[in-house]
Amino acid sequence: MRKSQIIGTGYYVPGKIVTNFDLMKIMDTSDEWITTKIGIKERRIAAEDELTSDMAAEAAKKAMKNANITADDIDMILLATNFPDHISPATSVAIQKKIGAKNAFAFDIRTGGCPGSVFSLSIASKYIADGTCKTILVATADINSKGLDWEDRSTAVIFGDGAAAIILKSVDETEAGIIDSKLYTDPEGYYAAYIPAGGVAEPITEQAIKEKRQYFRMDGRAIFDFATKAFPDAVKEIVKKNKMTLSDIDFVISHQANLNIIRQSMENLGIPMEKTYYNIHKYGNTSSASVGIALAEAIENGVIKKGDKVVLVSFGAGTAWGTVLLEL
């Protein structure tokens, strides 16, 4: 069995910044409310002609540079996204073309967006563990802004656009890398966060568009209650499973859904906020990309260093959640 080691990370956020004050001009909200309830000050919004594959390709190029590899070295590309370029075929194939990874095969996964960060890393690590691949590009990207009703303040104030990329390399099991992962789903929360129209259950019709059913909807209270339990419980479980204690963990990097979720969950764990990294105030909830952006930015800024033991945790629609335990 081989281990997956992270050898490079990268992220991309669009240039357009939309502040809370900008949103106040188009909806009934306030900077104070958004900052207090969610922790967001601004978010990045993709250009009209910008695609999910464009953002992911930019993040991938940065990750490849940091990993000191070329596109020819990549055996597999795995993309987690909630907003693909097209329903079919896989957007990862478009990324493959844009970065010139001619030796790779590519496929997408959809896990309701936000949980995609940990699901994609867990899946990719299995392809390395069994020897199928030696080098894998894991990309996460979402253009949430194109799936929002900008008159619905319950969702429009929360999300931003962005992409992240992680390069995994096959190493001996004695070396640093992904130690373990654990994934969960609970179908009881299936409708807590979803897009009603667009699938075969409810095709997009003229009536659906009139009712704005092609846009993302969320029960914010239900997701908050779910996340503040799932987040700490999942971290505790993976640490215990691997015969560690929480004091052995240097950092917990979580999905950037809500700063209050992060604070409450870290308090539940008895871990100080100094042992996490958050950037929700700058980027909002970037869905599948949020954990990867936070990890890449923390490494870039020297907050997380080689040798640190880190738990990545994400949660969201499905309901789905999971953790990845790793050593950098």
Coordinates of C-alpha atoms in Angstrom, one line a residue:
M1 CA 0.0 0.0 0.0
R2 CA 1.2 3.5 -0.9
K3 CA 0.6 6.7 0.9
S4 CA -0.6 10.0 -0.7
Q5 CA 1.7 13.0 0.1
I6 CA 0.7 16.6 -0.6
I7 CA 3.6 18.1 -2.6
G8 CA 1.9 21.2 -3.9
T9 CA -1.2 23.4 -3.3
G10 CA -2.7 26.3 -5.2
Y11 CA -5.8 28.5 -5.2
Y12 CA -7.5 31.0 -7.4
V13 CA -10.2 33.6 -6.6
P14 CA -11.7 36.0 -9.2
G15 CA -10.6 39.6 -9.3
K16 CA -14.1 41.1 -8.7
I17 CA -14.7 42.0 -5.1
V18 CA -18.3 42.4 -3.8
T19 CA -18.5 43.8 -0.3
N20 CA -21.3 43.8 2.2
F21 CA -21.9 47.4 1.4
D22 CA -22.3 46.5 -2.2
L23 CA -25.0 44.0 -1.3
M24 CA -26.8 46.6 0.9
K25 CA -27.5 48.5 -2.4
I26 CA -29.5 45.6 -3.9
M27 CA -31.1 43.9 -0.9
D28 CA -32.4 44.5 2.6
T29 CA -29.3 43.6 4.7
S30 CA -26.4 45.3 6.5
D31 CA -22.7 44.9 7.0
E32 CA -23.2 44.5 10.7
W33 CA -25.7 41.6 10.3
I34 CA -23.6 39.7 7.7
T35 CA -20.4 40.2 9.8
T36 CA -22.0 39.2 13.1
K37 CA -24.1 36.3 11.8
I38 CA -21.7 34.8 9.2
G39 CA -18.3 36.5 9.5
I40 CA -18.1 37.7 5.9
K41 CA -16.9 41.1 4.9
E42 CA -16.5 40.5 1.1
R43 CA -16.5 37.8 -1.5
R44 CA -15.1 37.2 -5.0
I45 CA -17.4 36.9 -8.0
A46 CA -16.4 35.3 -11.3
A47 CA -16.6 37.3 -14.5
E48 CA -19.5 36.6 -16.9
D49 CA -17.3 34.7 -19.3
E50 CA -15.3 32.8 -16.6
L51 CA -15.9 29.1 -16.3
T52 CA -15.4 26.6 -13.4
S53 CA -12.7 24.9 -15.5
D54 CA -10.9 28.3 -16.0
M55 CA -10.7 28.8 -12.3
A56 CA -9.6 25.2 -11.5
A57 CA -7.0 25.4 -14.2
E58 CA -5.5 28.5 -12.7
A59 CA -5.4 26.9 -9.3
A60 CA -3.8 23.8 -10.8
K61 CA -1.1 25.7 -12.5
K62 CA -0.1 27.3 -9.2
A63 CA -0.2 23.9 -7.4
M64 CA 2.0 22.3 -10.2
K65 CA 4.5 25.1 -9.8
N66 CA 4.7 24.7 -6.1
A67 CA 5.0 21.0 -6.5
N68 CA 7.8 21.4 -9.1
I69 CA 6.1 19.1 -11.6
T70 CA 4.8 19.5 -15.1
A71 CA 1.4 18.6 -16.6
D72 CA 3.0 15.5 -18.2
D73 CA 3.6 14.1 -14.7
I74 CA -0.1 14.0 -13.8
D75 CA -1.8 10.6 -14.1
M76 CA -5.3 11.5 -13.0
I77 CA -7.4 14.6 -12.5
L78 CA -10.3 14.6 -10.0
L79 CA -12.6 17.6 -9.8
A80 CA -15.2 18.2 -7.1
T81 CA -17.8 20.8 -8.1
N82 CA -21.4 21.7 -7.7
F83 CA -21.4 23.9 -10.8
P84 CA -19.7 22.2 -13.7
D85 CA -19.2 23.9 -17.1
H86 CA -21.8 21.6 -18.6
I87 CA -24.0 18.8 -17.1
S88 CA -22.1 16.5 -19.4
P89 CA -19.3 15.7 -20.1
A90 CA -17.0 16.0 -17.1
T91 CA -15.5 19.4 -16.4
S92 CA -12.3 17.8 -15.3
V93 CA -11.7 16.9 -19.0
A94 CA -11.8 20.6 -19.8
I95 CA -9.2 21.2 -17.1
Q96 CA -7.1 18.5 -18.5
K97 CA -7.0 20.3 -21.9
K98 CA -6.4 23.8 -20.3
I99 CA -3.3 22.6 -18.4
G100 CA -2.1 20.2 -21.1
A101 CA -2.2 17.0 -19.0
K102 CA -2.1 14.6 -22.0
N103 CA -1.1 11.6 -19.9
A104 CA -4.0 11.8 -17.4
F105 CA -7.5 10.5 -17.2
A106 CA -10.1 12.7 -15.6
F107 CA -13.5 12.6 -13.9
D108 CA -15.8 14.7 -11.7
I109 CA -17.6 14.0 -8.4
R110 CA -20.6 15.8 -7.1
T111 CA -21.3 15.7 -3.4
G112 CA -23.5 18.8 -3.0
G113 CA -20.5 21.2 -3.3
C114 CA -19.1 21.9 0.1
P115 CA -18.2 18.3 1.2
G116 CA -16.3 17.8 -2.1
S117 CA -13.0 18.9 -0.6
V118 CA -12.6 15.9 1.7
F119 CA -14.5 13.5 -0.5
S120 CA -12.2 14.2 -3.4
L121 CA -9.0 13.8 -1.4
S122 CA -10.2 10.6 0.1
I123 CA -11.1 9.1 -3.3
A124 CA -7.9 10.2 -4.9
S125 CA -5.8 8.7 -2.1
K126 CA -7.3 5.3 -2.9
Y127 CA -6.0 5.4 -6.5
I128 CA -2.5 6.0 -5.1
A129 CA -2.9 3.4 -2.4
D130 CA -3.5 0.6 -4.8
G131 CA -0.8 1.7 -7.2
T132 CA -3.1 2.9 -10.1
C133 CA -1.6 6.4 -10.0
K134 CA 1.6 8.0 -8.9
T135 CA 0.7 11.7 -9.2
I136 CA -2.9 13.1 -9.0
L137 CA -4.3 16.6 -9.4
V138 CA -7.3 17.1 -7.0
A139 CA -9.2 20.2 -8.0
T140 CA -12.2 21.8 -6.2
A141 CA -14.0 24.7 -7.8
D142 CA -17.4 26.4 -7.7
I143 CA -18.9 29.4 -9.3
N144 CA -21.7 29.8 -6.8
S145 CA -22.7 33.2 -8.0
K146 CA -24.3 31.8 -11.1
G147 CA -26.5 29.5 -9.0
L148 CA -27.9 32.1 -6.6
D149 CA -31.0 34.2 -6.6
W150 CA -29.5 37.6 -5.9
E151 CA -32.8 38.7 -4.4
D152 CA -32.7 36.0 -1.7
R153 CA -30.6 37.4 1.1
S154 CA -30.6 34.1 3.0
T155 CA -28.2 32.6 0.4
A156 CA -26.8 35.5 -1.7
V157 CA -24.9 37.1 1.2
I158 CA -23.1 33.8 2.0
F159 CA -21.4 32.5 -1.1
G160 CA -18.4 33.5 -3.2
D161 CA -16.5 31.9 -6.1
G162 CA -13.1 30.2 -6.1
A163 CA -11.0 27.2 -6.8
A164 CA -8.3 25.2 -5.1
A165 CA -5.9 22.5 -6.3
I166 CA -3.8 19.9 -4.4
I167 CA -1.1 17.7 -6.0
L168 CA -0.8 14.2 -4.4
K169 CA 2.2 12.0 -5.0
S170 CA 2.7 8.4 -4.2
V171 CA 5.3 7.8 -1.4
D172 CA 6.2 4.9 0.9
E173 CA 3.8 4.3 3.7
T174 CA 6.5 5.4 6.3
E175 CA 6.6 8.9 4.9
A176 CA 4.4 11.9 5.7
G177 CA 1.1 12.1 3.9
I178 CA -2.6 11.3 4.2
I179 CA -3.0 9.1 7.3
D180 CA -6.7 8.4 7.1
S181 CA -10.1 9.7 6.0
K182 CA -13.6 9.1 7.0
L183 CA -16.8 10.1 5.1
Y184 CA -20.4 10.3 6.1
T185 CA -23.8 10.9 4.6
D186 CA -27.3 11.3 6.2
P187 CA -30.2 11.3 3.7
E188 CA -32.5 12.8 6.3
G189 CA -31.0 16.2 5.4
Y190 CA -31.3 15.7 1.7
Y191 CA -33.5 18.8 1.2
A192 CA -31.8 21.0 3.8
A193 CA -29.6 22.5 1.0
Y194 CA -30.4 21.8 -2.6
I195 CA -31.2 23.1 -6.1
P196 CA -34.9 22.1 -6.8
A197 CA -34.9 22.3 -10.6
G198 CA -32.4 21.1 -13.2
G199 CA -32.3 17.3 -12.6
V200 CA -34.6 14.6 -13.9
A201 CA -36.7 14.9 -10.7
E202 CA -37.7 18.4 -11.8
P203 CA -36.6 19.5 -15.2
I204 CA -36.2 23.3 -15.8
T205 CA -39.4 24.6 -17.2
E206 CA -40.8 28.1 -17.9
Q207 CA -42.8 27.8 -14.6
A208 CA -39.7 26.6 -12.7
I209 CA -37.8 29.7 -13.9
K210 CA -40.6 32.0 -12.9
E211 CA -40.5 30.5 -9.4
K212 CA -36.7 30.7 -9.4
R213 CA -36.4 27.0 -8.7
Q214 CA -33.2 26.7 -10.7
Y215 CA -31.4 28.5 -7.8
F216 CA -29.8 27.1 -4.7
R217 CA -32.0 27.0 -1.6
M218 CA -31.0 26.3 2.0
D219 CA -32.4 25.9 5.5
G220 CA -29.8 27.9 7.3
R221 CA -30.8 26.9 10.8
A222 CA -30.9 23.2 9.9
I223 CA -27.4 23.3 8.3
F224 CA -26.0 25.3 11.3
D225 CA -27.3 22.8 13.8
F226 CA -26.1 19.8 11.8
A227 CA -22.6 21.4 11.2
T228 CA -21.9 22.3 14.8
K229 CA -22.4 18.7 15.8
A230 CA -20.9 16.9 12.7
F231 CA -17.8 19.0 12.6
P232 CA -16.4 18.3 16.2
D233 CA -17.7 14.8 16.3
A234 CA -16.0 13.9 13.1
V235 CA -12.7 15.4 14.2
K236 CA -12.8 13.5 17.5
E237 CA -13.7 10.2 15.7
I238 CA -10.8 10.3 13.2
V239 CA -8.3 11.3 15.9
K240 CA -9.4 8.5 18.2
K241 CA -9.5 6.0 15.4
N242 CA -5.8 6.6 14.7
K243 CA -4.9 6.4 18.4
M244 CA -4.1 10.0 18.7
T245 CA -5.4 12.8 21.0
L246 CA -6.6 16.2 20.0
S247 CA -3.4 17.6 21.5
D248 CA -1.4 15.7 18.8
I249 CA -3.2 17.8 16.1
D250 CA -1.4 21.1 15.1
F251 CA -4.2 22.5 13.0
V252 CA -7.9 21.9 12.1
I253 CA -8.8 23.4 8.7
S254 CA -12.5 23.4 8.2
H255 CA -15.0 24.3 5.5
Q256 CA -15.6 28.1 5.5
A257 CA -19.3 28.1 5.9
N258 CA -19.8 30.4 8.8
L259 CA -17.3 31.8 11.3
N260 CA -19.7 31.1 14.2
I261 CA -19.8 27.4 13.1
I262 CA -16.0 27.3 13.2
R263 CA -15.8 29.1 16.6
Q264 CA -18.5 26.9 18.2
S265 CA -17.0 23.7 16.9
M266 CA -13.5 24.6 18.0
E267 CA -14.8 25.4 21.4
N268 CA -16.6 22.1 21.5
L269 CA -13.3 20.4 20.7
G270 CA -11.4 22.4 23.4
I271 CA -9.0 23.6 20.7
P272 CA -8.1 27.3 20.6
M273 CA -8.9 29.4 17.4
E274 CA -5.1 29.8 17.0
K275 CA -5.0 26.2 15.8
T276 CA -7.3 26.8 12.9
Y277 CA -7.1 29.1 9.8
Y278 CA -10.0 31.0 8.4
N279 CA -10.5 33.3 5.5
I280 CA -14.3 33.5 5.2
H281 CA -14.1 37.2 5.8
K282 CA -12.3 37.7 2.5
Y283 CA -13.8 35.0 0.3
G284 CA -17.2 34.0 1.7
N285 CA -18.3 30.4 1.4
T286 CA -16.6 29.1 -1.7
S287 CA -18.3 25.7 -1.4
S288 CA -16.1 22.8 -2.5
A289 CA -13.0 25.0 -2.8
S290 CA -13.1 26.5 0.7
V291 CA -11.0 23.9 2.6
G292 CA -8.4 23.8 -0.2
I293 CA -8.2 27.6 -0.4
A294 CA -7.7 27.8 3.3
L295 CA -5.1 25.1 3.4
A296 CA -3.2 26.5 0.4
E297 CA -3.3 30.1 1.8
A298 CA -2.2 28.9 5.3
I299 CA 0.8 27.1 3.7
E300 CA 1.6 30.1 1.5
N301 CA 1.6 32.4 4.5
G302 CA 3.8 30.0 6.6
V303 CA 1.1 29.3 9.1
I304 CA 1.1 25.6 8.4
K305 CA 4.5 24.0 7.9
K306 CA 6.1 20.7 6.9
G307 CA 5.6 18.2 9.7
D308 CA 2.4 19.6 11.0
K309 CA -0.4 17.2 11.7
V310 CA -3.7 18.6 10.2
V311 CA -7.3 17.5 10.2
L312 CA -9.4 18.8 7.2
V313 CA -13.1 18.8 7.9
S314 CA -16.0 19.7 5.6
F315 CA -19.8 19.5 5.7
G316 CA -22.8 20.5 3.6
A317 CA -25.6 19.4 1.3
G318 CA -26.7 15.8 1.3
T319 CA -26.2 16.0 4.2
A320 CA -22.6 14.9 3.8
W321 CA -19.5 15.5 5.8
G322 CA -16.1 14.0 6.4
T323 CA -12.5 14.4 7.6
V324 CA -9.0 13.8 6.2
L325 CA -6.1 13.3 8.7
L326 CA -2.7 14.1 7.3
E327 CA 0.9 15.1 8.0
L328 CA 2.4 17.6 5.7

